[in-house]
Structures are given as structure tokens and as C-alpha cells.
CSV table of C-alpha atoms (C1' of nucleotides) and ligand atoms in Angstrom, one decimal:
chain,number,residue,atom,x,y,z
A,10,UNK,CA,-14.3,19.2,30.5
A,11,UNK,CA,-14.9,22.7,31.3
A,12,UNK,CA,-17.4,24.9,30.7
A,13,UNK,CA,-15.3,27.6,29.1
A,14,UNK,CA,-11.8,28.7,29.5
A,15,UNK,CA,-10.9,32.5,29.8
A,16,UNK,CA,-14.3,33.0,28.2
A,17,UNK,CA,-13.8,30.6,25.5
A,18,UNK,CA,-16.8,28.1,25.0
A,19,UNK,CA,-15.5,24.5,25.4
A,20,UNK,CA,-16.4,21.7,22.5
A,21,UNK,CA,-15.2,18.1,22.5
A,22,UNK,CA,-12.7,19.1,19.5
A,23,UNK,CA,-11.2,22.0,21.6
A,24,UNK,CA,-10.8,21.0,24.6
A,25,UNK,CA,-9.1,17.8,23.0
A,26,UNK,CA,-6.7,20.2,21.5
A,27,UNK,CA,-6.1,21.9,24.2
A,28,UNK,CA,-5.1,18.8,26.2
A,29,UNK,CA,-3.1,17.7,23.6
A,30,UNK,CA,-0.9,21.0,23.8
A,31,UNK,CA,-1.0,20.8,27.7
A,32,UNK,CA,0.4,17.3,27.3
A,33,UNK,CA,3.2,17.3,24.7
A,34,UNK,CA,4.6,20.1,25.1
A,35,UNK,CA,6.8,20.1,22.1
A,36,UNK,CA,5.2,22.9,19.9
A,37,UNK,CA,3.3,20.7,17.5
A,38,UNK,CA,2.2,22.0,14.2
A,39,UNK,CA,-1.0,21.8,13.5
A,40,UNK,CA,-1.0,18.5,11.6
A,41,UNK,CA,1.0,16.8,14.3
A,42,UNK,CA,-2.2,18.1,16.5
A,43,UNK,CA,-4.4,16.4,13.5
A,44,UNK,CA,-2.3,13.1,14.0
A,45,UNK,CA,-1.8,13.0,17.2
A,46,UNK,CA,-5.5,13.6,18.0
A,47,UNK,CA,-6.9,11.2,15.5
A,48,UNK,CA,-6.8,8.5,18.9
A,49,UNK,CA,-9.3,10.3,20.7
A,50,UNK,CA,-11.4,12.1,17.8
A,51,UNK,CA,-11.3,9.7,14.8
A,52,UNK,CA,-13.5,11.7,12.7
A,53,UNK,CA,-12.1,15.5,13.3
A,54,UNK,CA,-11.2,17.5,10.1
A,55,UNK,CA,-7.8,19.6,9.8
A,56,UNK,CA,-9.7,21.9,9.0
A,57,UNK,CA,-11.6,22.0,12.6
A,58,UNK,CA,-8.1,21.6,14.4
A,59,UNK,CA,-7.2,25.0,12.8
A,60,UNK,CA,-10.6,26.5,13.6
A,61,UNK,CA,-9.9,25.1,17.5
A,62,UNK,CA,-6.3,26.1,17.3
A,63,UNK,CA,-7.2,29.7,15.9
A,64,UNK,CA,-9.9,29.8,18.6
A,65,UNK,CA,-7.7,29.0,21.5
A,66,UNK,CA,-4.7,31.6,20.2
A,67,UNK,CA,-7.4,34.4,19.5
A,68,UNK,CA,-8.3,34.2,23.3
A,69,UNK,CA,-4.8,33.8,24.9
A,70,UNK,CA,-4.7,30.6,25.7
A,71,UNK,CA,-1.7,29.3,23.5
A,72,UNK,CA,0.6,30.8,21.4
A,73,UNK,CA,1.2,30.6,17.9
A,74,UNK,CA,4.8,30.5,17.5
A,75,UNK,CA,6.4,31.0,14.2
A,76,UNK,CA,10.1,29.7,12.9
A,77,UNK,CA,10.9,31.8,9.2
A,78,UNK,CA,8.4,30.4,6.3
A,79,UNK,CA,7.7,27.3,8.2
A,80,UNK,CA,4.5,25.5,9.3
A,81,UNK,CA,3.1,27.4,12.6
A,82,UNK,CA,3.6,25.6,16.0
A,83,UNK,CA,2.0,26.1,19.2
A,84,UNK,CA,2.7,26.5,22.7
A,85,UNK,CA,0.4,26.7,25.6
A,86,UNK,CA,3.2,28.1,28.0
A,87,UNK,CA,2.3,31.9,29.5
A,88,UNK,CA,5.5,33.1,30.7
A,89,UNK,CA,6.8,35.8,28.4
A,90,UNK,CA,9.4,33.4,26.6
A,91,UNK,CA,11.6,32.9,23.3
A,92,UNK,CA,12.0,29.7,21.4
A,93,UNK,CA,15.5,27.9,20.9
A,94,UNK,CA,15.5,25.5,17.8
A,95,UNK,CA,18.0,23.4,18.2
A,96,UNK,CA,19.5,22.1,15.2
A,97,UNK,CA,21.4,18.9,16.3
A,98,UNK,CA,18.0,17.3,17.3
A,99,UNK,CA,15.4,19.5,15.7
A,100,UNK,CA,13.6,19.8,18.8
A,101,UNK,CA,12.3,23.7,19.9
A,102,UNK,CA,12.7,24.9,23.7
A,103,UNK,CA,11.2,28.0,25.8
A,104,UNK,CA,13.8,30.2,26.9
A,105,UNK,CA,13.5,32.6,29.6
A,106,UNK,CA,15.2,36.1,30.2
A,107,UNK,CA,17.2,36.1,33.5
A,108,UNK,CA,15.8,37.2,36.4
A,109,UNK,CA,15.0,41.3,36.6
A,110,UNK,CA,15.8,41.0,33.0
A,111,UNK,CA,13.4,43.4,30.8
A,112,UNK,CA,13.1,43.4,26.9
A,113,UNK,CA,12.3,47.4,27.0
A,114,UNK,CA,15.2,47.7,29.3
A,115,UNK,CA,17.7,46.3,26.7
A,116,UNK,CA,16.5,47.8,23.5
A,117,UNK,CA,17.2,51.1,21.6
A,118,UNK,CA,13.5,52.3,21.1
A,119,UNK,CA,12.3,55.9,21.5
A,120,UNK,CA,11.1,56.7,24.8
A,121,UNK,CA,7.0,56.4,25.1
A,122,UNK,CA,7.1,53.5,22.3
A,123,UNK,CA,4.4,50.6,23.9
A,124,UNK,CA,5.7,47.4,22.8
A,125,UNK,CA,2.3,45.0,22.8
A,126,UNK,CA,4.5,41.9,21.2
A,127,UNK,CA,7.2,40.2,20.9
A,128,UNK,CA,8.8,37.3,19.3
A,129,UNK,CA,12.2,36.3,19.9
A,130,UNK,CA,13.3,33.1,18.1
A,131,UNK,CA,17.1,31.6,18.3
A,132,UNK,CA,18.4,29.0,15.8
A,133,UNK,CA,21.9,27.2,17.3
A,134,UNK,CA,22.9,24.0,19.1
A,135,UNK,CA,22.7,23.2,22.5
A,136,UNK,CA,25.4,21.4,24.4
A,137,UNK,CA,25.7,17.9,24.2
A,138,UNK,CA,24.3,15.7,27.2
A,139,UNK,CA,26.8,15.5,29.7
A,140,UNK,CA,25.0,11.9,29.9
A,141,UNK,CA,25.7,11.4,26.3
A,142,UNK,CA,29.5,10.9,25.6
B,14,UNK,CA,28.2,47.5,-11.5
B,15,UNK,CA,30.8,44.8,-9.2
B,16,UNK,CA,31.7,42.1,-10.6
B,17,UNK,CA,30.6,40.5,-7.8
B,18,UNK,CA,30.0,41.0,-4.3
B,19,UNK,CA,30.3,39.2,-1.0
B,20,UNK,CA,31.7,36.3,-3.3
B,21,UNK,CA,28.1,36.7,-5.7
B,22,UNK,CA,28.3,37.2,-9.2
B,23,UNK,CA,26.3,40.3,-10.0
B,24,UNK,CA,24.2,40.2,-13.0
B,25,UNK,CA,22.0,43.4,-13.9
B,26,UNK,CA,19.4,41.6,-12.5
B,27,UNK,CA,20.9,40.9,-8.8
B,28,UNK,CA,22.1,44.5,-9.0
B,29,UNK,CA,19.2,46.3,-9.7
B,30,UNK,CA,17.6,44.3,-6.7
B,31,UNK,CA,20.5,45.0,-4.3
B,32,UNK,CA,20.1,48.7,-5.4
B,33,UNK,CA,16.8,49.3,-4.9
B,34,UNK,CA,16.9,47.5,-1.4
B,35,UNK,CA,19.6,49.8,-0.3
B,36,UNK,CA,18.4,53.4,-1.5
B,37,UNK,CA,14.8,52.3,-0.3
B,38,UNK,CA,15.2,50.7,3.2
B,39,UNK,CA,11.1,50.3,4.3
B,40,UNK,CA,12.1,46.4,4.1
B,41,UNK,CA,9.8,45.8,1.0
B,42,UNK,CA,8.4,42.1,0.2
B,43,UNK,CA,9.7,40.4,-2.8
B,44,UNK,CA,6.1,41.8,-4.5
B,45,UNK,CA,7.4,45.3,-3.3
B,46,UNK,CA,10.6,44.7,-4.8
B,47,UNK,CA,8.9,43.5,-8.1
B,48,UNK,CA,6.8,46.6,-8.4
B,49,UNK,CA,9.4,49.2,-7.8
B,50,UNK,CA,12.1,47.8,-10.2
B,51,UNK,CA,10.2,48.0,-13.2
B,52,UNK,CA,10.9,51.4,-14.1
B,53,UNK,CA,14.3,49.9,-14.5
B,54,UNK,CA,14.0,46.6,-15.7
B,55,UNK,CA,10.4,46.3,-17.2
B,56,UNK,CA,11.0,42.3,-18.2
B,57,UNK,CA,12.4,40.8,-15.0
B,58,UNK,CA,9.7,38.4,-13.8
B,59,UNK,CA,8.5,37.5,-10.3
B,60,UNK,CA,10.4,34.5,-10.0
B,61,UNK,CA,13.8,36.2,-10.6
B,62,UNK,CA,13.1,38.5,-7.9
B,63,UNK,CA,13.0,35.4,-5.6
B,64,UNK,CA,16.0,34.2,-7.2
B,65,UNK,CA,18.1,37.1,-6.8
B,66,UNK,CA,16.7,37.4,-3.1
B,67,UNK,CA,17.4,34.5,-2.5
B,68,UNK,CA,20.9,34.5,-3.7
B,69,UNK,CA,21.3,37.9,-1.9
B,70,UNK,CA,20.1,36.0,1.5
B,71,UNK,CA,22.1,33.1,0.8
B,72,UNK,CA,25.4,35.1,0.4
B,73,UNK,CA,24.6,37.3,3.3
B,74,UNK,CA,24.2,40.1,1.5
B,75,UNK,CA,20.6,41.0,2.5
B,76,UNK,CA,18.6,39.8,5.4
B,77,UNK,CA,15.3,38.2,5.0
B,78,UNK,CA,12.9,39.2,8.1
B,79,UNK,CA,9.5,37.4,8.8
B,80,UNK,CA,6.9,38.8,10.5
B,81,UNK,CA,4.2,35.8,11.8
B,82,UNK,CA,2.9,34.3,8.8
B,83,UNK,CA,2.9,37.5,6.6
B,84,UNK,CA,5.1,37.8,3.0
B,85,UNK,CA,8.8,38.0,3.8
B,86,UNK,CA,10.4,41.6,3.8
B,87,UNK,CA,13.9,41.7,3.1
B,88,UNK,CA,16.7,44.0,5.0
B,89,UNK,CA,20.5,45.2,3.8
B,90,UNK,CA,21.4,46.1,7.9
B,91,UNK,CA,24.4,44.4,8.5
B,92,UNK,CA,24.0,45.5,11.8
B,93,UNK,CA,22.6,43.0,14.5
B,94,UNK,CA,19.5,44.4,14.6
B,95,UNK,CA,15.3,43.5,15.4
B,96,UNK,CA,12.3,44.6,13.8
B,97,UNK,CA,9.8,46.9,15.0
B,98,UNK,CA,6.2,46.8,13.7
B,99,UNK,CA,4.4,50.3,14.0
B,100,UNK,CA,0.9,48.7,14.4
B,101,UNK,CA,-0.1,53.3,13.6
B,102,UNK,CA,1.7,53.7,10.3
B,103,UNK,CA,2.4,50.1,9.4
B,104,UNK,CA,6.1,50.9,9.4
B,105,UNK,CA,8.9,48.7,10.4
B,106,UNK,CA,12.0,50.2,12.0
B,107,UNK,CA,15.2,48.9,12.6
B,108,UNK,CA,16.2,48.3,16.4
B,109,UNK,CA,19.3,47.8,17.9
B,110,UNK,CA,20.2,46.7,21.3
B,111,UNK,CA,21.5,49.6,23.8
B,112,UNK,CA,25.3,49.4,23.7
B,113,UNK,CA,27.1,47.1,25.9
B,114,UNK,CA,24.3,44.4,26.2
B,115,UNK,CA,24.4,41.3,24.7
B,116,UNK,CA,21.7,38.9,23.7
B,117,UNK,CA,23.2,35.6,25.3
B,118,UNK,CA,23.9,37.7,28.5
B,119,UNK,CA,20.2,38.3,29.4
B,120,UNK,CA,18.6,34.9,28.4
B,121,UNK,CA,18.8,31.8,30.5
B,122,UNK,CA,20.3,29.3,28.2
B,123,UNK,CA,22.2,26.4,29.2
B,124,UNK,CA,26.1,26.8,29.6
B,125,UNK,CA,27.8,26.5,26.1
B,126,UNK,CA,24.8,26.7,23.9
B,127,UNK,CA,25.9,28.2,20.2
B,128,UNK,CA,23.5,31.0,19.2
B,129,UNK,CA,23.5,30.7,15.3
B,130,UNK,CA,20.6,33.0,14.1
B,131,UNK,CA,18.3,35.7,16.3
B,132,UNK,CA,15.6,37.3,15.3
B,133,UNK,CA,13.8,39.8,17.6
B,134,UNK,CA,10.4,40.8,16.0
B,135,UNK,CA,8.2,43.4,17.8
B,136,UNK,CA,5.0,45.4,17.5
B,137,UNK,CA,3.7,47.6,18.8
B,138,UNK,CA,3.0,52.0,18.4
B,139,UNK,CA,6.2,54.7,18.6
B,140,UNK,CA,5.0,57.4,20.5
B,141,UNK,CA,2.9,60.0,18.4
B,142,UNK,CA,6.0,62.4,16.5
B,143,UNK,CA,6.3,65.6,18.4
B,144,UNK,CA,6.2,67.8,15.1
B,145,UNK,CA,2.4,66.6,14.4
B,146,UNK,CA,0.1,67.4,17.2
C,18,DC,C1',-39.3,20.8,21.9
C,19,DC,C1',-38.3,25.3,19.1
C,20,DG,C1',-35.8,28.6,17.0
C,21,DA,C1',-31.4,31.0,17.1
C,22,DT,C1',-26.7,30.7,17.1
C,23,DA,C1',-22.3,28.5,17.2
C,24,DT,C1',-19.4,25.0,15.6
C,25,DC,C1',-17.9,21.3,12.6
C,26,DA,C1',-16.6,18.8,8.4
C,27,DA,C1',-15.4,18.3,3.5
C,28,DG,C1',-13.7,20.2,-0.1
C,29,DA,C1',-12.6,24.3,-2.8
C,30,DA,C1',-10.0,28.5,-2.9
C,31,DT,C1',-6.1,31.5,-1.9
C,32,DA,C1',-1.6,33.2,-2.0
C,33,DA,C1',3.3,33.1,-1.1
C,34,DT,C1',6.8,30.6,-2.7
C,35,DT,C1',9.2,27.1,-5.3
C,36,DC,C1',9.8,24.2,-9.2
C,37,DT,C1',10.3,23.0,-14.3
C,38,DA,C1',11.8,23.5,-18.7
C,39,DA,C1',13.2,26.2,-22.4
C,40,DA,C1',15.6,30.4,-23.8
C,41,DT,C1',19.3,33.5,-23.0
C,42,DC,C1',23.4,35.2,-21.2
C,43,DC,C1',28.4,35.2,-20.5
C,44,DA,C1',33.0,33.7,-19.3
C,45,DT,C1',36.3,30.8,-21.1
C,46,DT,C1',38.5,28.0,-24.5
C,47,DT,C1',39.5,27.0,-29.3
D,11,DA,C1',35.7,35.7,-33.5
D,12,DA,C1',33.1,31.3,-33.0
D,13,DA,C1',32.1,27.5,-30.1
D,14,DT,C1',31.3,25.5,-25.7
D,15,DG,C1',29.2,24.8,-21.3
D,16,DG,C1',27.5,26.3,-17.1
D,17,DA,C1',24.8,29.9,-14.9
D,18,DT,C1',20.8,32.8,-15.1
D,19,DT,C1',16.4,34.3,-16.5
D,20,DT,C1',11.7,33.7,-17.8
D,21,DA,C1',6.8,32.1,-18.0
D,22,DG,C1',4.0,29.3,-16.3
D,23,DA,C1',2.8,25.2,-13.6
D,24,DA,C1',3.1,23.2,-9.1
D,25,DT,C1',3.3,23.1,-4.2
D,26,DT,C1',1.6,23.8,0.4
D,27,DA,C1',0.1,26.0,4.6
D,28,DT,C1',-3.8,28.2,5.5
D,29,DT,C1',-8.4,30.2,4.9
D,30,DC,C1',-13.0,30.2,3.1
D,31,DT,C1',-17.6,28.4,1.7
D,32,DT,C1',-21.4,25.8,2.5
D,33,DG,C1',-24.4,22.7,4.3
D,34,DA,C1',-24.8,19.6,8.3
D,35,DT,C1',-24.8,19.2,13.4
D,36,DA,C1',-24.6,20.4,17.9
D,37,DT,C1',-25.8,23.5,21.7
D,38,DC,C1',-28.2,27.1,24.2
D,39,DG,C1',-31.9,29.8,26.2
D,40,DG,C1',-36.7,29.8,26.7
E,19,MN,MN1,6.2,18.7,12.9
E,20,MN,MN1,4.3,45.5,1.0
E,21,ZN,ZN1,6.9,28.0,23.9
E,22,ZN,ZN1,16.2,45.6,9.2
DNA sequence: CCGATATCAAGAATAATTCTAAATCCATTT
DNA sequence: AAATGGATTTAGAATTATTCTTGATATCGG
């Protein structure tokens, strides 16, 4: 376990969260991340997984992504990216912009406007498998 | 008063709400919404302001918009259209994309994905107005 | 090891939203 | 017009994700 990461000191809980994240990337809530962990830290509280998941957002390291009013989910992917729930299998996906593709280059905003976030979120279905039939 | 609109039956109620949300359009949370309609309807309660926002959402009538985790603001732009949070005034202003572009154009999504729902969210500061200095 | 500081754990508190149940409204039928 | 039945409204309770509080534990520098 490190030290730190990007000046963030390291305990057992967090790092455990963090390698839970790293691992399934599947944009857990944070009770999944209380379930999932309970293997490796039988005794953590929900309450500690938000402090550790709060912890790790407030320093950049993951993402708090949110879908309407529901539970928040996170991601520890860095690339400026969107999320695609599908609604055939309920499972969320990154999606990128095409390549040269730029946010500020699409929208109608006054010029000089600084843009510090964004959150784009799609709801729709993805194609079947073409291994499915 | 309609009758009805968008295939709702309008009761003073519903009316009143769809009213206010189009003659004040700052996107107001249902709170908001309960505050200002009192001069006109000083006995509706809380919970029938979610009702009629919610039937308003439901028949597509109004918008609900969600920024992260905060109270749920609600919209009458028919227009495809994102949000933009003025971290200087705490505003939020409409955006639309630049003509011609389209949203499934510019991401990478696998051929033949449906988009259903998008909602661009953004924050950020518009440049200081030129009238103060 | 010592004292200072940070973190953790358990449970209480918060706050937006939804639910429940009773009252009221309202369109339609007698 | 009166009766009926379903929709709507209301007040308050319930829900639930999240945050807060507080005391216990761990960690750090010296
Ligand atoms: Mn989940
Ligand atoms: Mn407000
Ligand atoms: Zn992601
Ligand atoms: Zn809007």
C-alpha cells in the first residue's frame, strides 16, 4: 500500500476502496463498495466507506457520478468521459467524445465563459450482442 | 385555464404550478415553487407541489434537471437543451448546442445504440457582463 | 514513549422526496 | 339536481441516501 496518492494519506479502509473501484469497474454505489468490501475489512462502517469515498473524490482520484435522484456511483476512470445507462441490462458505461471532439467547441455559450465541470449522462439501449441472437 | 394539456387534466392546482414555472424561468426547486405560489394558492401543501411536478414531468410537460446530489430544479424548455451552473451568481442558464451538431455525432458509441434521455450539466463562471465593470 | 492530529466506528440527525389515509373535488350517470 | 365513483389534494408520517456527532483508535513527528 502506498504512502499517499496525489497527496492523499493512505489508511487500510482507503486504499481498500480504492482497489475495490480500480478492480470492478462497474460504478458501484457506495453500499455495493460496503458489501463488496466486507471480504477484506469485516469490521468497516458505511459510514467510513463514505468518509474514504468522499476523501478519494475531494482529491481527484475517482469520480462521483450521479444518475437523476439515484444513489451516487463511482468511477476511478480520468479521461474526460460521459456515462451510458443502459436500460436492457442496467449496467452504466464510459463514453468518450470522438477524437478532436471538444465540449466548448459544440456548445452555444458566451465567448470567455470557463467551463470547470461537466457531466454528461445518457439513458438508452445499446445494441444487442452480435454473439447473442 | 385548458382543460387539459399535453393529454393532462389541469386542475387549479397543476395550473398554477405550470404558470409560475413558465413566467419565472430561474428553474426553481419544488421548495422554490412552494414559496412563490402562495400568493396564489395559500393552502396547496408541499406534497401537491411534487404531485403536480411530478405529473407535469411525467406528461412531458416540464423538465426535471438535477444538479449532483442537490434538490431537483424543474425546466418548461422544450428545446434540447443543458444546464449551466454560474458557480458567480448561482444562476443556471439554459444551453443549447451550436446549430448543425448533434449529440450522437460527437460521442463514440457503438453502432446502433438508442439515445433515450441526455442530460448535459455544466458549471462553471460566464464571463463578467460588460455593462458592470 | 508522548502529545498532537487524523481517522474510524456506531448511531443519531438531516433533508429531499415519497407514501398513507382521509377529505374534497369533479365529471358523468341517474 | 342528487348520487356515484374515480381522481386529486392535504397533512403528516415514513423512507432513505447522506452527513454529522462523539468517543475510541490509529498514526505521526519528536
Ligand atoms: Mn447498486
Ligand atoms: Mn432554490
Ligand atoms: Zn465512468
Ligand atoms: Zn432548462
Amino acid at each position: 500500500m502506498p504512502a499517499e496518492i496525489s497527496g492523499l494519506r493512505m489508511t487500510r479502509q482507503r486504499w481498500e476502496v480504492y482497489r475495490l473501484l480500480m478492480e470492478q469497474r462497474d460504478h458501484p454505489t457506495a453500499n455495493d463498495v460496503f458489501i463488496r468490501i466486507k471480504d477484506r475489512l469485516p469490521n468497516i462502517s458505511l459510514a467510513t466507506v463514505y468518509n474514504c469515498l468522499e476523501a478519494l473524490t475531494a482529491h481527484g482520484i475517482v469520480r462521483q457520478v450521479n444518475f437523476d435522484r439515484e444513489p451516487s456511483r463511482f468511477c476511478p476512470n480520468h479521461e474526460e468521459h460521459g456515462h451510458f445507462h443502459d436500460r436492457r441490462s442496467g449496467t452504466i458505461h464510459d463514453v468518450s467524445f470522438k477524437p478532436g471532439i471538444n465540449l466548448a467547441d459544440v456548445l452555444d455559450l458566451p465567448p470567455g465563459t470557463v467551463i470547470t465541470n461537466v457531466e454528461i449522462t445518457l439513458r438508452g439501449e445499446l445494441p444487442a450482442s452480435p454473439i447473442a441472437h
